[in-house]
Amino acid sequence: MSEQDASQMLRIGRSLVIAIDGPSGSGKSSVAREIARRLGLAYQDTGAMYRALTLVCLENGVSVQNQAAVEELAERFYFEQWFDPGVGMVAAGLDAERALDVTDEIREPRVSEAVSAVATNLGARTELIRRQRAAIESVRNRMVVEGRDITTVVAPKAEVRLLLTASEAARLARRGAQLASSGEQQSAEQLAQQVLARDAKDSTVVDFQRAADGVVTIDSSDLDFDQTVAAVLRLVHETVGG
Ligand SMILES: Nc1ncnc2c1ncn2[C@@H]1O[C@H](COP(=O)(O)OP(=O)(O)OP(=O)(O)O)[C@@H](O)[C@H]1O
Ligand SMILES: Nc1ccn([C@H]2C[C@H](O)[C@@H](COP(=O)(O)O)O2)c(=O)n1
């Protein structure tokens, strides 16, 4: 899609929700952010909300295994995400007064290790899904939203619904390279735990391994980042025109 096509889509004040799901390391966040940037849309990383709630539990002595306490906290914790794809900042805390910039903290290994317990808490999910839908409405339905249940639960009527997949080997290699570039050393076992074991646990409550009816699959195993972005832009163009 040319820049002109993208700007034509921008001028039309219609809804354009692009829903992207997929397993860990498939490239959802980085690709979704770039698509939002190119099309001038807002960007919502829903995994950041699950991570922020997990961090608030850990920082305030709430066991992530305590289902009732996590659900109760989900309903009252403060969460804010900047929807500009160039910013990517997240603030969270027990309430607005105590909220802090947690953009980096939510990516720490202690959060990645604990987040599945929160993501599989169905009561907490109900509240986070409500907040995610409200976020889409707050930008008049012009947003790229990525996660695990966006195409099926959060925004099943999105104009574009995409499952972004990649082979296990590609996902492990990508996550390994990403961690290495940020100076984090992880054994093959830790890496597999972070990517594959987390997916196995998360997929007990949502199916992000197979495309639901009407959801298009893009397998990026043999595509580089730019080729994947181009494939998604083509899909958007074919689906909603330019
Ligand atoms: N098609 C691609 N080819 C090579 N590398 C890619 C591709 N897509 C994304 N990447 C890189 O892979 C890494 C992981 O991508 P990203 O964090 O976007 O995955 P994710 O699906 O959002 O994972 P998670 O759900 O665990 O947050 C990043 O460093 C990203 O730049
Ligand atoms: N819509 C979503 C988004 C995320 N999750 C879960 C899955 C992960 O364990 C965790 C963090 O997500 P990530 O930042 O790795 O994409 O949150 C979910 O269940 N539903």
Tab-separated table of C-alpha atoms and ligand atoms in Angstrom:
chain	number	residue	atom	x	y	z
A	1	MET	CA	0.000	0.000	0.000
A	2	SER	CA	1.335	3.413	-0.954
A	3	GLU	CA	1.478	6.366	1.452
A	4	GLN	CA	-1.300	7.927	-0.676
A	5	ASP	CA	-3.539	4.890	-0.138
A	6	ALA	CA	-2.910	5.106	3.571
A	7	SER	CA	-3.733	8.793	3.723
A	8	GLN	CA	-6.967	8.215	1.753
A	9	MET	CA	-7.996	5.696	4.412
A	10	LEU	CA	-7.114	8.267	7.026
A	11	ARG	CA	-9.300	10.976	5.509
A	12	ILE	CA	-12.360	8.754	5.581
A	13	GLY	CA	-13.757	9.171	9.081
A	14	ARG	CA	-15.052	5.618	9.272
A	15	SER	CA	-14.345	2.845	11.761
A	16	LEU	CA	-11.151	0.964	11.114
A	17	VAL	CA	-10.345	-1.569	13.793
A	18	ILE	CA	-7.522	-3.944	12.887
A	19	ALA	CA	-7.574	-6.905	15.289
A	20	ILE	CA	-4.411	-9.012	15.522
A	21	ASP	CA	-3.972	-12.185	17.586
A	22	GLY	CA	-1.195	-14.725	17.733
A	23	PRO	CA	1.172	-16.661	19.977
A	24	SER	CA	4.115	-15.228	21.860
A	25	GLY	CA	6.973	-14.075	19.666
A	26	SER	CA	4.952	-14.151	16.446
A	27	GLY	CA	5.596	-10.436	16.002
A	28	LYS	CA	2.153	-9.068	16.938
A	29	SER	CA	3.297	-6.061	18.958
A	30	SER	CA	6.048	-4.851	16.665
A	31	VAL	CA	4.011	-5.417	13.497
A	32	ALA	CA	0.795	-3.919	14.965
A	33	ARG	CA	2.668	-0.827	16.124
A	34	GLU	CA	4.175	-0.301	12.668
A	35	ILE	CA	0.808	-0.790	10.931
A	36	ALA	CA	-0.751	1.803	13.259
A	37	ARG	CA	2.090	4.212	12.554
A	38	ARG	CA	1.782	3.797	8.773
A	39	LEU	CA	-2.009	4.181	8.750
A	40	GLY	CA	-2.208	6.951	11.349
A	41	LEU	CA	-4.259	4.786	13.719
A	42	ALA	CA	-4.122	4.409	17.492
A	43	TYR	CA	-2.400	1.312	18.871
A	44	GLN	CA	-3.463	-0.819	21.851
A	45	ASP	CA	-1.223	-3.568	23.268
A	46	THR	CA	-3.706	-5.560	25.389
A	47	GLY	CA	-0.956	-7.795	26.801
A	48	ALA	CA	0.383	-4.670	28.524
A	49	MET	CA	-2.851	-4.480	30.542
A	50	TYR	CA	-2.497	-8.089	31.764
A	51	ARG	CA	1.161	-7.393	32.556
A	52	ALA	CA	0.343	-4.167	34.433
A	53	LEU	CA	-2.286	-5.883	36.593
A	54	THR	CA	0.262	-8.617	37.340
A	55	LEU	CA	2.854	-6.028	38.356
A	56	VAL	CA	0.376	-4.220	40.608
A	57	CYS	CA	-0.394	-7.578	42.308
A	58	LEU	CA	3.317	-8.331	42.800
A	59	GLU	CA	4.110	-4.853	44.106
A	60	ASN	CA	1.234	-4.846	46.598
A	61	GLY	CA	1.459	-8.301	48.120
A	62	VAL	CA	-1.502	-9.777	46.231
A	63	SER	CA	-0.831	-13.394	45.271
A	64	VAL	CA	-1.570	-13.948	41.575
A	65	GLN	CA	-2.974	-17.353	42.636
A	66	ASN	CA	-5.629	-15.667	44.796
A	67	GLN	CA	-8.396	-15.512	42.206
A	68	ALA	CA	-10.849	-13.410	44.213
A	69	ALA	CA	-8.206	-10.840	45.213
A	70	VAL	CA	-6.884	-10.513	41.642
A	71	GLU	CA	-10.419	-10.077	40.307
A	72	GLU	CA	-11.149	-7.420	42.919
A	73	LEU	CA	-7.920	-5.595	42.073
A	74	ALA	CA	-8.698	-5.812	38.327
A	75	GLU	CA	-11.832	-3.775	38.968
A	76	ARG	CA	-10.124	-0.934	40.773
A	77	PHE	CA	-6.482	-0.690	39.658
A	78	TYR	CA	-5.377	2.338	37.657
A	79	PHE	CA	-4.184	1.691	34.124
A	80	GLU	CA	-3.349	4.078	31.333
A	81	GLN	CA	-1.804	3.337	27.965
A	82	TRP	CA	-0.661	5.951	25.476
A	83	PHE	CA	-2.243	4.991	22.158
A	84	ASP	CA	0.223	6.884	19.976
A	85	PRO	CA	2.258	4.062	18.350
A	86	GLY	CA	5.363	6.227	18.652
A	87	VAL	CA	5.075	6.434	22.448
A	88	GLY	CA	4.193	3.029	23.902
A	89	MET	CA	4.079	4.266	27.496
A	90	VAL	CA	2.100	2.531	30.237
A	91	ALA	CA	1.215	3.832	33.722
A	92	ALA	CA	-0.377	1.735	36.461
A	93	GLY	CA	-0.877	1.531	40.216
A	94	LEU	CA	-3.400	0.872	42.958
A	95	ASP	CA	-5.079	4.152	42.036
A	96	ALA	CA	-4.388	7.315	40.018
A	97	GLU	CA	-2.470	9.002	42.856
A	98	ARG	CA	-0.105	6.071	43.231
A	99	ALA	CA	0.274	5.280	39.517
A	100	LEU	CA	3.797	5.180	38.079
A	101	ASP	CA	5.354	4.821	34.648
A	102	VAL	CA	5.685	1.010	34.409
A	103	THR	CA	6.611	0.766	30.723
A	104	ASP	CA	9.825	-1.137	31.431
A	105	GLU	CA	8.823	-2.987	34.617
A	106	ILE	CA	5.962	-4.846	32.927
A	107	ARG	CA	8.523	-6.567	30.656
A	108	GLU	CA	10.624	-7.895	33.559
A	109	PRO	CA	10.995	-11.709	33.824
A	110	ARG	CA	9.132	-11.765	37.199
A	111	VAL	CA	6.081	-10.335	35.398
A	112	SER	CA	6.398	-12.655	32.365
A	113	GLU	CA	6.584	-15.621	34.743
A	114	ALA	CA	3.483	-14.610	36.739
A	115	VAL	CA	1.253	-13.105	34.041
A	116	SER	CA	-0.435	-16.338	32.904
A	117	ALA	CA	-1.999	-16.788	36.346
A	118	VAL	CA	-3.681	-13.401	35.880
A	119	ALA	CA	-4.554	-13.991	32.205
A	120	THR	CA	-6.313	-17.258	33.078
A	121	ASN	CA	-8.406	-15.610	35.820
A	122	LEU	CA	-11.784	-15.366	34.079
A	123	GLY	CA	-13.173	-12.709	36.421
A	124	ALA	CA	-10.165	-10.460	35.819
A	125	ARG	CA	-10.416	-11.088	32.061
A	126	THR	CA	-14.025	-9.867	32.017
A	127	GLU	CA	-12.971	-6.525	33.505
A	128	LEU	CA	-9.887	-6.112	31.290
A	129	ILE	CA	-11.910	-6.921	28.174
A	130	ARG	CA	-14.412	-4.236	29.224
A	131	ARG	CA	-11.583	-1.702	29.531
A	132	GLN	CA	-10.086	-2.758	26.173
A	133	ARG	CA	-13.413	-2.264	24.398
A	134	ALA	CA	-13.834	1.139	26.066
A	135	ALA	CA	-10.343	2.087	24.813
A	136	ILE	CA	-11.326	1.227	21.227
A	137	GLU	CA	-14.454	3.387	21.537
A	138	SER	CA	-12.432	6.240	23.036
A	139	VAL	CA	-10.575	6.661	19.727
A	140	ARG	CA	-13.790	6.370	17.694
A	141	ASN	CA	-12.971	2.846	16.558
A	142	ARG	CA	-9.791	3.744	14.694
A	143	MET	CA	-7.205	1.496	16.236
A	144	VAL	CA	-4.874	-1.464	15.750
A	145	VAL	CA	-5.434	-3.803	18.704
A	146	GLU	CA	-3.318	-6.850	19.400
A	147	GLY	CA	-3.442	-9.717	21.879
A	148	ARG	CA	-4.822	-13.248	22.105
A	149	ASP	CA	-8.624	-12.822	21.953
A	150	ILE	CA	-9.075	-9.623	19.975
A	151	THR	CA	-10.415	-11.230	16.786
A	152	THR	CA	-12.750	-13.513	18.741
A	153	VAL	CA	-13.868	-11.751	21.946
A	154	VAL	CA	-12.740	-8.128	22.294
A	155	ALA	CA	-13.510	-6.955	18.733
A	156	PRO	CA	-15.094	-9.790	16.740
A	157	LYS	CA	-16.679	-7.210	14.407
A	158	ALA	CA	-13.351	-5.528	13.587
A	159	GLU	CA	-13.031	-4.500	9.944
A	160	VAL	CA	-9.786	-6.501	9.630
A	161	ARG	CA	-9.194	-9.689	11.682
A	162	LEU	CA	-5.816	-11.337	11.497
A	163	LEU	CA	-4.027	-14.249	13.150
A	164	LEU	CA	-0.285	-13.684	12.921
A	165	THR	CA	1.592	-16.957	13.352
A	166	ALA	CA	5.161	-18.216	13.025
A	167	SER	CA	6.781	-21.595	13.619
A	168	GLU	CA	8.046	-22.438	17.110
A	169	ALA	CA	11.622	-22.256	15.837
A	170	ALA	CA	11.095	-18.767	14.362
A	171	ARG	CA	9.393	-17.503	17.512
A	172	LEU	CA	12.099	-18.827	19.802
A	173	ALA	CA	14.818	-17.353	17.571
A	174	ARG	CA	13.106	-13.945	17.471
A	175	ARG	CA	12.537	-13.773	21.213
A	176	GLY	CA	16.115	-14.961	21.832
A	177	ALA	CA	17.525	-12.239	19.551
A	178	GLN	CA	15.261	-9.626	21.155
A	179	LEU	CA	16.435	-10.539	24.673
A	180	ALA	CA	20.081	-10.698	23.607
A	181	SER	CA	19.870	-7.228	22.062
A	182	SER	CA	18.590	-5.858	25.377
A	183	GLY	CA	21.493	-7.526	27.195
A	184	GLU	CA	19.484	-10.362	28.762
A	185	GLN	CA	21.040	-13.806	28.753
A	186	GLN	CA	18.597	-16.714	28.847
A	187	SER	CA	19.215	-20.447	28.538
A	188	ALA	CA	17.319	-22.384	25.855
A	189	GLU	CA	15.210	-23.817	28.667
A	190	GLN	CA	14.304	-20.390	30.090
A	191	LEU	CA	13.466	-19.148	26.599
A	192	ALA	CA	11.193	-22.133	25.911
A	193	GLN	CA	9.561	-21.599	29.298
A	194	GLN	CA	8.928	-17.927	28.505
A	195	VAL	CA	7.514	-18.521	25.016
A	196	LEU	CA	6.074	-22.039	24.727
A	197	ALA	CA	5.050	-22.846	28.307
A	198	ARG	CA	3.327	-19.460	28.639
A	199	ASP	CA	1.409	-20.081	25.384
A	200	ALA	CA	0.355	-23.527	26.598
A	201	LYS	CA	-1.026	-22.069	29.838
A	202	ASP	CA	-2.663	-19.054	28.161
A	203	SER	CA	-4.356	-21.197	25.516
A	204	THR	CA	-6.371	-22.988	28.204
A	205	VAL	CA	-8.705	-19.951	28.233
A	206	VAL	CA	-8.408	-18.510	24.690
A	207	ASP	CA	-7.625	-20.088	21.335
A	208	PHE	CA	-4.985	-18.055	19.526
A	209	GLN	CA	-3.403	-20.983	17.671
A	210	ARG	CA	-6.139	-21.468	15.062
A	211	ALA	CA	-8.008	-18.808	13.135
A	212	ALA	CA	-11.709	-18.461	13.923
A	213	ASP	CA	-14.203	-18.126	11.055
A	214	GLY	CA	-13.520	-14.985	9.034
A	215	VAL	CA	-10.034	-14.480	10.502
A	216	VAL	CA	-7.163	-14.437	7.989
A	217	THR	CA	-3.915	-16.199	8.911
A	218	ILE	CA	-0.534	-14.762	7.954
A	219	ASP	CA	2.350	-17.139	8.666
A	220	SER	CA	5.485	-15.022	9.060
A	221	SER	CA	7.926	-17.924	9.589
A	222	ASP	CA	9.676	-17.207	6.297
A	223	LEU	CA	9.058	-13.463	6.179
A	224	ASP	CA	11.272	-10.767	7.623
A	225	PHE	CA	9.752	-7.855	9.560
A	226	ASP	CA	9.275	-5.593	6.514
A	227	GLN	CA	7.739	-8.396	4.458
A	228	THR	CA	5.316	-9.158	7.293
A	229	VAL	CA	4.271	-5.500	7.548
A	230	ALA	CA	3.773	-5.410	3.757
A	231	ALA	CA	1.614	-8.565	3.905
A	232	VAL	CA	-0.590	-7.047	6.617
A	233	LEU	CA	-0.941	-3.748	4.733
A	234	ARG	CA	-1.966	-5.725	1.630
A	235	LEU	CA	-4.627	-7.512	3.665
A	236	VAL	CA	-5.957	-4.200	5.012
A	237	HIS	CA	-6.033	-2.778	1.492
A	238	GLU	CA	-7.837	-5.840	0.073
A	239	THR	CA	-10.340	-5.902	2.934
A	240	VAL	CA	-11.316	-2.259	3.352
A	241	GLY	CA	-9.971	-0.642	0.191
A	242	GLY	CA	-7.793	2.423	0.063
B	1	LIG	N1	8.589	-11.202	10.586
B	1	LIG	C1	9.561	-11.032	11.470
B	1	LIG	N2	10.779	-11.467	11.181
B	1	LIG	C2	11.789	-11.347	12.081
B	1	LIG	N3	11.654	-10.786	13.296
B	1	LIG	C3	10.463	-10.323	13.613
B	1	LIG	C4	9.366	-10.423	12.735
B	1	LIG	N4	8.282	-9.899	13.357
B	1	LIG	C5	8.725	-9.492	14.564
B	1	LIG	N5	10.031	-9.721	14.709
B	1	LIG	C6	10.853	-9.458	15.904
B	1	LIG	O1	10.571	-10.509	16.821
B	1	LIG	C7	10.618	-10.025	18.141
B	1	LIG	C8	9.344	-10.397	18.882
B	1	LIG	O2	8.286	-9.656	18.311
B	1	LIG	P1	7.063	-9.084	19.185
B	1	LIG	O3	7.522	-8.652	20.530
B	1	LIG	O4	6.363	-8.112	18.323
B	1	LIG	O5	6.204	-10.429	19.363
B	1	LIG	P2	4.816	-10.640	20.084
B	1	LIG	O6	4.027	-11.591	19.246
B	1	LIG	O7	4.180	-9.346	20.388
B	1	LIG	O8	5.244	-11.367	21.429
B	1	LIG	P3	4.535	-11.341	22.877
B	1	LIG	O9	3.106	-11.749	22.686
B	1	LIG	O10	5.279	-12.356	23.680
B	1	LIG	O11	4.671	-9.948	23.420
B	1	LIG	C9	10.868	-8.511	18.053
B	1	LIG	O12	12.240	-8.276	18.262
B	1	LIG	C10	10.485	-8.178	16.620
B	1	LIG	O13	11.196	-7.079	16.094
B	2	LIG	N1	-5.694	-10.186	24.805
B	2	LIG	C1	-4.751	-10.796	25.575
B	2	LIG	C2	-3.469	-10.278	25.685
B	2	LIG	C3	-2.565	-10.939	26.470
B	2	LIG	N2	-2.926	-12.036	27.137
B	2	LIG	C4	-1.978	-12.688	28.033
B	2	LIG	C5	-1.021	-13.605	27.363
B	2	LIG	C6	0.311	-13.347	27.970
B	2	LIG	O1	0.681	-14.352	28.877
B	2	LIG	C7	0.153	-12.052	28.745
B	2	LIG	C8	1.055	-10.936	28.255
B	2	LIG	O2	0.903	-10.777	26.857
B	2	LIG	P1	2.130	-10.345	25.894
B	2	LIG	O3	2.613	-9.026	26.388
B	2	LIG	O4	3.169	-11.400	26.053
B	2	LIG	O5	1.516	-10.282	24.530
B	2	LIG	O6	-1.195	-11.683	28.659
B	2	LIG	C9	-4.197	-12.530	27.023
B	2	LIG	O7	-4.527	-13.571	27.645
B	2	LIG	N3	-5.093	-11.903	26.242
